[in-house]
């Protein structure tokens, strides 16, 4: 990948490489756009096949956060970190302390939180070095693990998408195929099971599958068979790019609604599923519950206020579907428009000069 041309193509602001030999930290912080405010996005720890793959993931995820935060009505820009390593083997305290110091060095341009492979405990260690971290322990008056709240938002968004596809938002008796039953999807399955959904699940982690089978009576299938499951809803809740040339012909669901980031491998895959009449709940709209929840910490965390906002994901999905139908466009395009229009409106309305401490007059008028 030609990094500068890629950054130019999608208008990225900054890409940082953070290395700490002692702890083994190899982190990449990508800041996409800070028009709306500081970039907020989680830290993913993953064993990437190559450094290029890690850079690409950081960049794609950071841009996703710009759109997610904008569409959710947050006054936050988009950024993301990836740490190269195995979260089960390679973590240590010094690593997250070193990483926290790099975040502190950005002086508020980037705020982090959890993502795949990182936990509340990791955020607490980062917090030893910087205040620019969210999703830390409730003991600090913070919001803790965002996953259950993300799951609640996905559940609400799935109901809105089903209303469009099946004429009712009741999920009772529906079959939902859940790919990846980790932190978010386990909690999603709880809501679905409580509403009488028949669950079909898969995961590469056998223990995660067993838990869903035992607790929710889910049927387990092999990871490669999840696309072909005869179901009403396909819920991608593992990693990204699972909607692609290979999987689309296998999908039997009428609705795609799940937690994973960057579900469409390429934009044209969104066009393909639209042509097939599938109702796609755009990933960054339906999975915004976690970021809405951690962002509330910046105002002094109030869980009731945050959950109320997360419930709004139902109407956000309704709105995206409405725009898509009105303008005869796929839902992913409708969501992008919503986000881009908000960023542009704010860019214009915030463009006038404002007296603060970082401008040409700051030394003269102290
Ligand atoms: N945690 C949050 O609050 C949050 C918020 C927004 C978006 N997301 C996104 O949702 C997704 C899940 O997040 P999470 O926090 O639950 O992560 P997680 O790591 O707890 O869960 C992911 C699960 O997917 C499984 N998995 C990985 N590859 C798989 C494959 N090929 N087939 C089947 N299963 C596979 C893993 O074993 C794991 O159990 C991620 O894409 C994440 O970026 C998470
Ligand atoms: C909790 C959030 C800041 C990050 C979350 N992993 C997301 O992708 O939205």
Tab-separated table of C-alpha atoms and ligand atoms in Angstrom:
chain	number	residue	atom	x	y	z
A	1	UNK	CA	0.000	0.000	0.000
A	2	UNK	CA	1.236	3.501	-0.844
A	3	UNK	CA	0.539	5.020	2.566
A	4	UNK	CA	0.424	8.700	1.649
A	5	UNK	CA	-1.752	8.118	-1.402
A	6	UNK	CA	-4.137	6.010	0.686
A	7	UNK	CA	-4.229	8.730	3.359
A	8	UNK	CA	-4.856	11.350	0.707
A	9	UNK	CA	-7.587	9.313	-0.962
A	10	UNK	CA	-9.656	9.117	2.239
A	11	UNK	CA	-8.360	12.335	3.786
A	12	UNK	CA	-6.597	11.000	6.897
A	13	UNK	CA	-4.961	13.469	9.245
A	14	UNK	CA	-2.292	11.471	11.019
A	15	UNK	CA	-0.706	8.037	11.389
A	16	UNK	CA	1.600	7.268	14.313
A	17	UNK	CA	3.915	4.325	14.903
A	18	UNK	CA	4.681	3.696	18.581
A	19	UNK	CA	7.500	1.337	19.567
A	20	UNK	CA	8.748	0.319	23.003
A	21	UNK	CA	11.476	-2.310	22.989
A	22	UNK	CA	11.290	-3.271	26.654
A	23	UNK	CA	7.587	-4.111	26.664
A	24	UNK	CA	7.361	-5.214	23.044
A	25	UNK	CA	4.804	-2.517	22.222
A	26	UNK	CA	4.189	-2.083	18.519
A	27	UNK	CA	1.177	0.167	18.129
A	28	UNK	CA	-0.272	2.106	15.232
A	29	UNK	CA	-2.578	5.030	16.014
A	30	UNK	CA	-4.604	6.304	13.067
A	31	UNK	CA	-6.440	9.615	13.313
A	32	UNK	CA	-8.844	10.076	10.456
A	33	UNK	CA	-10.808	13.280	10.977
A	34	UNK	CA	-11.176	15.645	13.935
A	35	UNK	CA	-13.647	18.129	12.475
A	36	UNK	CA	-16.274	17.252	15.070
A	37	UNK	CA	-13.899	16.960	18.026
A	38	UNK	CA	-11.093	14.779	19.389
A	39	UNK	CA	-10.790	11.396	17.707
A	40	UNK	CA	-12.312	8.644	19.841
A	41	UNK	CA	-11.882	4.980	18.957
A	42	UNK	CA	-10.836	1.753	20.594
A	43	UNK	CA	-7.563	-0.163	20.701
A	44	UNK	CA	-7.491	-3.527	18.963
A	45	UNK	CA	-4.842	-6.116	19.818
A	46	UNK	CA	-4.475	-8.777	17.168
A	47	UNK	CA	-1.910	-11.064	15.558
A	48	UNK	CA	-1.653	-9.552	12.101
A	49	UNK	CA	-0.106	-11.503	9.215
A	50	UNK	CA	2.008	-8.486	8.299
A	51	UNK	CA	2.705	-4.899	9.323
A	52	UNK	CA	0.931	-3.769	6.161
A	53	UNK	CA	-2.221	-5.626	7.263
A	54	UNK	CA	-2.060	-3.920	10.670
A	55	UNK	CA	-1.673	-0.463	9.105
A	56	UNK	CA	-4.576	-1.095	6.764
A	57	UNK	CA	-6.782	-2.279	9.633
A	58	UNK	CA	-5.928	0.783	11.754
A	59	UNK	CA	-6.711	3.111	8.862
A	60	UNK	CA	-9.982	1.430	7.908
A	61	UNK	CA	-11.175	1.224	11.507
A	62	UNK	CA	-10.264	4.870	12.207
A	63	UNK	CA	-12.298	6.081	9.241
A	64	UNK	CA	-15.179	3.906	10.410
A	65	UNK	CA	-15.045	5.717	13.759
A	66	UNK	CA	-15.335	9.123	12.051
A	67	UNK	CA	-18.545	7.966	10.391
A	68	UNK	CA	-19.804	6.161	13.489
A	69	UNK	CA	-19.305	9.129	15.794
A	70	UNK	CA	-20.778	11.564	13.279
A	71	UNK	CA	-23.851	9.431	12.558
A	72	UNK	CA	-24.407	8.894	16.298
A	73	UNK	CA	-24.542	12.665	16.808
A	74	UNK	CA	-21.389	12.700	18.955
A	75	UNK	CA	-19.046	15.679	18.969
A	76	UNK	CA	-16.085	13.441	18.312
A	77	UNK	CA	-13.827	12.650	15.404
A	78	UNK	CA	-12.551	9.235	14.360
A	79	UNK	CA	-9.417	7.357	15.281
A	80	UNK	CA	-8.317	3.862	16.211
A	81	UNK	CA	-5.272	1.979	17.430
A	82	UNK	CA	-4.029	-1.462	16.606
A	83	UNK	CA	-1.422	-3.172	18.772
A	84	UNK	CA	0.373	-5.968	16.986
A	85	UNK	CA	0.471	-9.041	19.218
A	86	UNK	CA	-1.448	-11.934	20.689
A	87	UNK	CA	-3.778	-10.637	23.413
A	88	UNK	CA	-3.607	-14.027	25.169
A	89	UNK	CA	0.209	-14.132	25.367
A	90	UNK	CA	1.873	-10.813	24.652
A	91	UNK	CA	0.268	-8.353	27.093
A	92	UNK	CA	2.126	-6.834	30.009
A	93	UNK	CA	1.716	-3.822	32.268
A	94	UNK	CA	4.661	-1.900	30.784
A	95	UNK	CA	3.159	-2.240	27.309
A	96	UNK	CA	-0.063	-0.445	28.224
A	97	UNK	CA	1.835	2.125	30.321
A	98	UNK	CA	4.092	2.876	27.338
A	99	UNK	CA	1.055	3.091	25.081
A	100	UNK	CA	-0.678	5.435	27.555
A	101	UNK	CA	2.307	7.763	27.391
A	102	UNK	CA	2.090	7.897	23.603
A	103	UNK	CA	-1.609	8.796	23.877
A	104	UNK	CA	-0.796	11.485	26.450
A	105	UNK	CA	1.724	12.915	23.972
A	106	UNK	CA	-1.128	13.551	21.560
A	107	UNK	CA	-2.549	15.955	24.108
A	108	UNK	CA	-6.201	15.086	23.560
A	109	UNK	CA	-6.239	14.649	19.799
A	110	UNK	CA	-6.993	10.952	20.372
A	111	UNK	CA	-8.979	9.206	23.126
A	112	UNK	CA	-8.981	5.436	23.373
A	113	UNK	CA	-11.242	2.644	24.703
A	114	UNK	CA	-11.671	-1.133	24.302
A	115	UNK	CA	-11.852	-3.079	21.075
A	116	UNK	CA	-11.186	-6.701	20.142
A	117	UNK	CA	-8.354	-8.072	22.319
A	118	UNK	CA	-8.352	-5.333	24.970
A	119	UNK	CA	-10.184	-5.140	28.280
A	120	UNK	CA	-11.268	-2.782	31.044
A	121	UNK	CA	-8.142	-3.853	32.983
A	122	UNK	CA	-5.949	-2.743	30.064
A	123	UNK	CA	-7.736	0.636	29.988
A	124	UNK	CA	-7.139	1.016	33.727
A	125	UNK	CA	-3.397	0.590	33.153
A	126	UNK	CA	-3.442	3.131	30.309
A	127	UNK	CA	-5.264	5.457	32.687
A	128	UNK	CA	-2.173	5.449	34.946
A	129	UNK	CA	-0.465	7.532	32.241
A	130	UNK	CA	-3.243	9.522	30.622
A	131	UNK	CA	-6.760	10.839	31.100
A	132	UNK	CA	-7.440	10.379	27.380
A	133	UNK	CA	-8.915	6.923	27.870
A	134	UNK	CA	-12.510	5.785	28.402
A	135	UNK	CA	-14.173	2.467	29.239
A	136	UNK	CA	-12.176	2.320	32.473
A	137	UNK	CA	-13.477	0.634	35.644
A	138	UNK	CA	-16.761	1.792	37.168
A	139	UNK	CA	-14.711	2.190	40.395
A	140	UNK	CA	-13.307	5.384	38.801
A	141	UNK	CA	-16.849	6.622	38.083
A	142	UNK	CA	-16.502	5.396	34.498
A	143	UNK	CA	-18.612	3.280	32.219
A	144	UNK	CA	-16.599	0.026	32.253
A	145	UNK	CA	-16.946	-2.598	29.537
A	146	UNK	CA	-18.815	-1.154	26.526
A	147	UNK	CA	-19.761	-4.558	25.055
A	148	UNK	CA	-23.140	-5.094	26.809
A	149	UNK	CA	-24.235	-1.614	25.719
A	150	UNK	CA	-23.061	-2.218	22.153
A	151	UNK	CA	-25.095	-5.429	22.228
A	152	UNK	CA	-28.199	-3.564	23.399
A	153	UNK	CA	-27.850	-1.120	20.509
A	154	UNK	CA	-27.412	-3.946	18.001
A	155	UNK	CA	-30.512	-5.634	19.403
A	156	UNK	CA	-32.558	-2.426	18.985
A	157	UNK	CA	-31.176	-1.820	15.483
A	158	UNK	CA	-31.906	-5.417	14.464
A	159	UNK	CA	-35.531	-4.945	15.504
A	160	UNK	CA	-35.811	-1.811	13.358
A	161	UNK	CA	-34.313	-3.614	10.341
A	162	UNK	CA	-36.658	-6.585	10.864
A	163	UNK	CA	-39.645	-4.251	10.963
A	164	UNK	CA	-38.768	-3.173	7.438
A	165	UNK	CA	-38.151	-6.719	6.203
A	166	UNK	CA	-40.963	-8.599	7.935
A	167	UNK	CA	-43.521	-5.915	8.823
A	168	UNK	CA	-43.048	-6.363	12.566
A	169	UNK	CA	-40.205	-5.658	14.950
A	170	UNK	CA	-41.038	-8.663	17.097
A	171	UNK	CA	-38.200	-11.160	16.899
A	172	UNK	CA	-40.140	-13.984	18.520
A	173	UNK	CA	-39.731	-17.186	16.532
A	174	UNK	CA	-37.174	-15.655	14.154
A	175	UNK	CA	-33.960	-17.530	13.378
A	176	UNK	CA	-30.794	-15.458	13.845
A	177	UNK	CA	-27.385	-16.757	12.721
A	178	UNK	CA	-24.694	-15.221	14.926
A	179	UNK	CA	-21.091	-15.283	13.711
A	180	UNK	CA	-18.668	-14.942	16.638
A	181	UNK	CA	-20.114	-15.170	20.147
A	182	UNK	CA	-17.580	-13.010	21.973
A	183	UNK	CA	-18.148	-10.074	24.301
A	184	UNK	CA	-20.781	-8.265	22.256
A	185	UNK	CA	-22.559	-11.233	20.704
A	186	UNK	CA	-22.874	-13.132	23.973
A	187	UNK	CA	-24.850	-10.183	25.356
A	188	UNK	CA	-26.775	-9.843	22.098
A	189	UNK	CA	-27.754	-13.517	22.329
A	190	UNK	CA	-29.101	-12.865	25.843
A	191	UNK	CA	-31.533	-10.239	24.500
A	192	UNK	CA	-32.483	-12.386	21.516
A	193	UNK	CA	-33.023	-15.501	23.625
A	194	UNK	CA	-35.208	-13.522	26.043
A	195	UNK	CA	-37.402	-12.506	23.096
A	196	UNK	CA	-37.818	-16.074	21.879
A	197	UNK	CA	-35.335	-16.079	19.000
A	198	UNK	CA	-33.966	-19.399	17.713
A	199	UNK	CA	-30.197	-18.955	17.719
A	200	UNK	CA	-27.659	-20.560	15.419
A	201	UNK	CA	-24.107	-19.686	16.453
A	202	UNK	CA	-20.535	-20.199	15.406
A	203	UNK	CA	-17.108	-19.221	16.728
A	204	UNK	CA	-13.521	-20.369	16.317
A	205	UNK	CA	-13.400	-20.489	20.112
A	206	UNK	CA	-15.137	-23.699	21.209
A	207	UNK	CA	-15.708	-22.486	24.745
A	208	UNK	CA	-17.637	-19.448	23.487
A	209	UNK	CA	-19.841	-21.728	21.391
A	210	UNK	CA	-20.444	-24.102	24.297
A	211	UNK	CA	-21.571	-21.216	26.518
A	212	UNK	CA	-24.154	-20.095	23.940
A	213	UNK	CA	-25.394	-23.651	23.452
A	214	UNK	CA	-25.691	-24.264	27.199
A	215	UNK	CA	-27.218	-20.922	28.174
A	216	UNK	CA	-29.436	-20.134	25.197
A	217	UNK	CA	-30.116	-23.519	23.624
A	218	UNK	CA	-28.330	-22.292	20.499
A	219	UNK	CA	-27.561	-24.651	17.646
A	220	UNK	CA	-23.847	-24.670	16.802
A	221	UNK	CA	-22.478	-24.792	13.260
A	222	UNK	CA	-18.986	-24.861	11.816
A	223	UNK	CA	-17.534	-21.353	11.090
A	224	UNK	CA	-17.531	-21.983	7.340
A	225	UNK	CA	-21.230	-22.968	7.333
A	226	UNK	CA	-22.702	-19.885	9.015
A	227	UNK	CA	-23.498	-18.029	5.750
A	228	UNK	CA	-25.635	-20.867	4.409
A	229	UNK	CA	-27.817	-21.183	7.483
A	230	UNK	CA	-31.481	-20.889	6.629
A	231	UNK	CA	-32.367	-17.895	8.810
A	232	UNK	CA	-34.145	-14.538	8.951
A	233	UNK	CA	-31.140	-12.536	10.170
A	234	UNK	CA	-27.402	-12.942	9.673
A	235	UNK	CA	-25.558	-11.182	12.522
A	236	UNK	CA	-21.832	-10.722	11.786
A	237	UNK	CA	-20.229	-10.220	15.198
A	238	UNK	CA	-16.628	-11.394	14.670
A	239	UNK	CA	-14.183	-9.484	12.481
A	240	UNK	CA	-14.751	-7.426	9.340
A	241	UNK	CA	-15.060	-8.089	5.572
A	242	UNK	CA	-17.344	-11.109	5.936
A	243	UNK	CA	-19.740	-9.736	3.306
A	244	UNK	CA	-17.757	-10.417	0.155
A	245	UNK	CA	-17.846	-12.080	-3.275
A	246	UNK	CA	-17.480	-15.538	-1.801
A	247	UNK	CA	-20.097	-15.261	0.959
A	248	UNK	CA	-22.838	-13.167	-0.674
A	249	UNK	CA	-24.176	-15.969	-2.926
A	250	UNK	CA	-24.532	-18.198	0.150
A	251	UNK	CA	-26.484	-15.764	2.336
A	252	UNK	CA	-30.123	-16.766	2.852
A	253	UNK	CA	-31.038	-14.096	5.410
A	254	UNK	CA	-33.379	-11.205	4.553
A	255	UNK	CA	-31.655	-8.980	7.120
A	256	UNK	CA	-27.988	-8.397	7.944
A	257	UNK	CA	-27.576	-6.780	11.345
A	258	UNK	CA	-24.548	-7.344	13.554
A	259	UNK	CA	-21.820	-5.787	15.672
A	260	UNK	CA	-18.692	-6.246	13.570
A	261	UNK	CA	-16.892	-3.222	12.170
A	262	UNK	CA	-16.275	-2.908	8.414
A	263	UNK	CA	-18.610	-5.745	7.440
A	264	UNK	CA	-18.564	-4.941	3.715
A	265	UNK	CA	-15.264	-6.039	2.204
A	266	UNK	CA	-15.661	-3.391	-0.508
A	267	UNK	CA	-18.357	-0.783	-1.042
A	268	UNK	CA	-19.753	-2.636	-4.077
A	269	UNK	CA	-20.669	-5.554	-1.816
A	270	UNK	CA	-23.182	-3.182	-0.222
A	271	UNK	CA	-24.644	-2.606	-3.697
A	272	UNK	CA	-24.853	-6.345	-4.313
A	273	UNK	CA	-26.817	-7.145	-1.157
A	274	UNK	CA	-29.069	-4.160	-1.835
A	275	UNK	CA	-29.875	-5.569	-5.294
A	276	UNK	CA	-30.713	-8.899	-3.642
A	277	UNK	CA	-33.329	-7.105	-1.500
A	278	UNK	CA	-31.477	-7.736	1.752
A	279	UNK	CA	-32.043	-5.098	4.457
A	280	UNK	CA	-28.559	-4.193	5.638
A	281	UNK	CA	-28.238	-2.284	8.918
A	282	UNK	CA	-25.011	-0.314	8.319
A	283	UNK	CA	-22.347	-1.542	10.732
A	284	UNK	CA	-21.257	1.765	12.194
A	285	UNK	CA	-24.845	2.881	12.817
A	286	UNK	CA	-26.025	-0.303	14.522
A	287	UNK	CA	-22.859	-0.888	16.589
A	288	UNK	CA	-22.504	2.656	17.978
A	289	UNK	CA	-23.824	1.732	21.446
A	290	UNK	CA	-20.366	1.192	22.913
A	291	UNK	CA	-18.925	4.472	21.750
A	292	UNK	CA	-22.066	6.353	22.798
A	293	UNK	CA	-21.662	4.804	26.244
A	294	UNK	CA	-17.935	5.557	26.680
A	295	UNK	CA	-18.357	9.056	25.222
A	296	UNK	CA	-20.814	9.829	27.994
A	297	UNK	CA	-17.861	9.610	30.423
A	298	UNK	CA	-16.598	12.861	28.954
A	299	UNK	CA	-19.668	14.586	30.451
A	300	UNK	CA	-19.471	12.733	33.790
A	301	UNK	CA	-20.904	9.273	33.233
A	302	UNK	CA	-24.648	8.776	33.625
A	303	UNK	CA	-25.739	5.309	32.553
A	304	UNK	CA	-29.432	6.213	32.212
A	305	UNK	CA	-28.626	9.082	29.866
A	306	UNK	CA	-26.263	6.885	27.844
A	307	UNK	CA	-28.759	4.019	27.499
A	308	UNK	CA	-31.487	6.394	26.375
A	309	UNK	CA	-29.204	7.603	23.624
A	310	UNK	CA	-28.327	4.030	22.665
A	311	UNK	CA	-32.043	3.237	22.307
A	312	UNK	CA	-32.046	5.885	19.576
A	313	UNK	CA	-30.189	3.402	17.354
A	314	UNK	CA	-33.647	1.982	16.541
A	315	UNK	CA	-34.711	5.292	14.983
A	316	UNK	CA	-31.296	5.827	13.376
A	317	UNK	CA	-31.709	2.548	11.483
A	318	UNK	CA	-35.291	3.532	10.568
A	319	UNK	CA	-34.007	6.879	9.264
A	320	UNK	CA	-31.252	5.270	7.174
A	321	UNK	CA	-33.780	2.867	5.621
A	322	UNK	CA	-36.157	5.763	4.948
A	323	UNK	CA	-33.444	7.780	3.135
A	324	UNK	CA	-32.367	4.691	1.189
A	325	UNK	CA	-35.931	4.097	-0.009
A	326	UNK	CA	-36.568	7.769	-0.742
A	327	UNK	CA	-33.399	8.206	-2.806
A	328	UNK	CA	-33.314	4.645	-4.135
A	329	UNK	CA	-29.837	3.995	-2.785
A	330	UNK	CA	-28.334	1.211	-0.646
A	331	UNK	CA	-28.496	1.728	3.116
A	332	UNK	CA	-24.706	1.950	3.439
A	333	UNK	CA	-24.718	4.940	1.077
A	334	UNK	CA	-27.584	6.547	3.005
A	335	UNK	CA	-25.618	6.172	6.260
A	336	UNK	CA	-22.471	7.669	4.685
A	337	UNK	CA	-24.516	10.640	3.487
A	338	UNK	CA	-25.946	11.246	6.949
A	339	UNK	CA	-22.482	11.208	8.506
A	340	UNK	CA	-20.765	13.258	5.789
A	341	UNK	CA	-23.507	15.895	5.777
A	342	UNK	CA	-23.201	16.366	9.539
A	343	UNK	CA	-19.419	16.732	9.320
A	344	UNK	CA	-19.749	19.293	6.517
A	345	UNK	CA	-22.435	21.269	8.366
A	346	UNK	CA	-20.256	21.412	11.484
A	347	UNK	CA	-17.116	22.259	9.502
A	348	UNK	CA	-18.937	25.310	8.121
A	349	UNK	CA	-20.576	26.376	11.354
A	350	UNK	CA	-17.306	26.126	13.306
A	351	UNK	CA	-15.139	27.889	10.777
A	352	UNK	CA	-15.171	31.423	12.214
A	353	UNK	CA	-12.250	32.681	14.277
A	354	UNK	CA	-12.504	31.954	17.992
A	355	UNK	CA	-10.351	33.514	20.673
A	356	UNK	CA	-8.416	30.770	22.461
A	357	UNK	CA	-4.868	30.100	23.482
A	358	UNK	CA	-3.548	28.643	20.239
A	359	UNK	CA	-3.551	31.363	17.606
A	360	UNK	CA	-1.514	34.267	16.366
A	361	UNK	CA	-2.810	36.615	19.087
A	362	UNK	CA	-2.155	34.281	21.993
A	363	UNK	CA	1.269	35.716	22.933
A	364	UNK	CA	0.096	39.326	22.737
A	365	UNK	CA	-3.108	38.914	24.819
A	366	UNK	CA	-2.245	36.660	27.730
B	1	LIG	N1	-16.896	-4.408	22.091
B	1	LIG	C1	-17.598	-3.380	21.640
B	1	LIG	O1	-18.193	-2.617	22.418
B	1	LIG	C2	-17.722	-3.140	20.168
B	1	LIG	C3	-18.313	-1.953	19.718
B	1	LIG	C4	-18.490	-1.771	18.349
B	1	LIG	C5	-18.053	-2.725	17.465
B	1	LIG	N2	-17.464	-3.868	17.923
B	1	LIG	C6	-17.045	-4.845	16.948
B	1	LIG	O2	-17.797	-6.054	17.135
B	1	LIG	C7	-16.996	-7.189	16.842
B	1	LIG	C8	-16.933	-8.104	18.068
B	1	LIG	O3	-16.388	-7.401	19.156
B	1	LIG	P1	-16.195	-8.099	20.580
B	1	LIG	O4	-15.794	-7.032	21.516
B	1	LIG	O5	-17.370	-8.955	20.875
B	1	LIG	O6	-14.922	-9.001	20.273
B	1	LIG	P2	-14.559	-10.431	20.858
B	1	LIG	O7	-13.145	-10.664	20.517
B	1	LIG	O8	-14.981	-10.556	22.278
B	1	LIG	O9	-15.502	-11.401	20.010
B	1	LIG	C9	-15.241	-11.767	18.703
B	1	LIG	C10	-15.486	-13.258	18.599
B	1	LIG	O10	-15.383	-13.636	17.233
B	1	LIG	C11	-14.714	-14.879	17.176
B	1	LIG	N3	-14.153	-15.051	15.842
B	1	LIG	C12	-13.039	-14.494	15.296
B	1	LIG	N4	-12.884	-14.911	14.024
B	1	LIG	C13	-13.934	-15.725	13.758
B	1	LIG	C14	-14.349	-16.451	12.620
B	1	LIG	N5	-13.654	-16.436	11.480
B	1	LIG	N6	-15.492	-17.168	12.685
B	1	LIG	C15	-16.215	-17.218	13.828
B	1	LIG	N7	-15.854	-16.552	14.941
B	1	LIG	C16	-14.743	-15.822	14.906
B	1	LIG	C17	-13.686	-14.804	18.282
B	1	LIG	O11	-13.235	-16.086	18.663
B	1	LIG	C18	-14.463	-14.085	19.372
B	1	LIG	O12	-15.128	-14.995	20.227
B	1	LIG	C19	-15.637	-6.628	16.414
B	1	LIG	O13	-15.635	-6.481	15.015
B	1	LIG	C20	-15.584	-5.253	17.072
B	1	LIG	O14	-14.742	-4.353	16.402
B	1	LIG	C21	-17.285	-4.090	19.245
B	2	LIG	C1	-15.998	1.451	22.597
B	2	LIG	C2	-15.578	2.103	21.385
B	2	LIG	C3	-14.832	3.343	21.644
B	2	LIG	C4	-14.838	1.305	20.417
B	2	LIG	C5	-15.590	0.144	19.860
B	2	LIG	N1	-14.711	-0.964	19.806
B	2	LIG	C6	-16.150	0.489	18.497
B	2	LIG	O1	-15.708	0.000	17.497
B	2	LIG	O2	-17.092	1.246	18.405
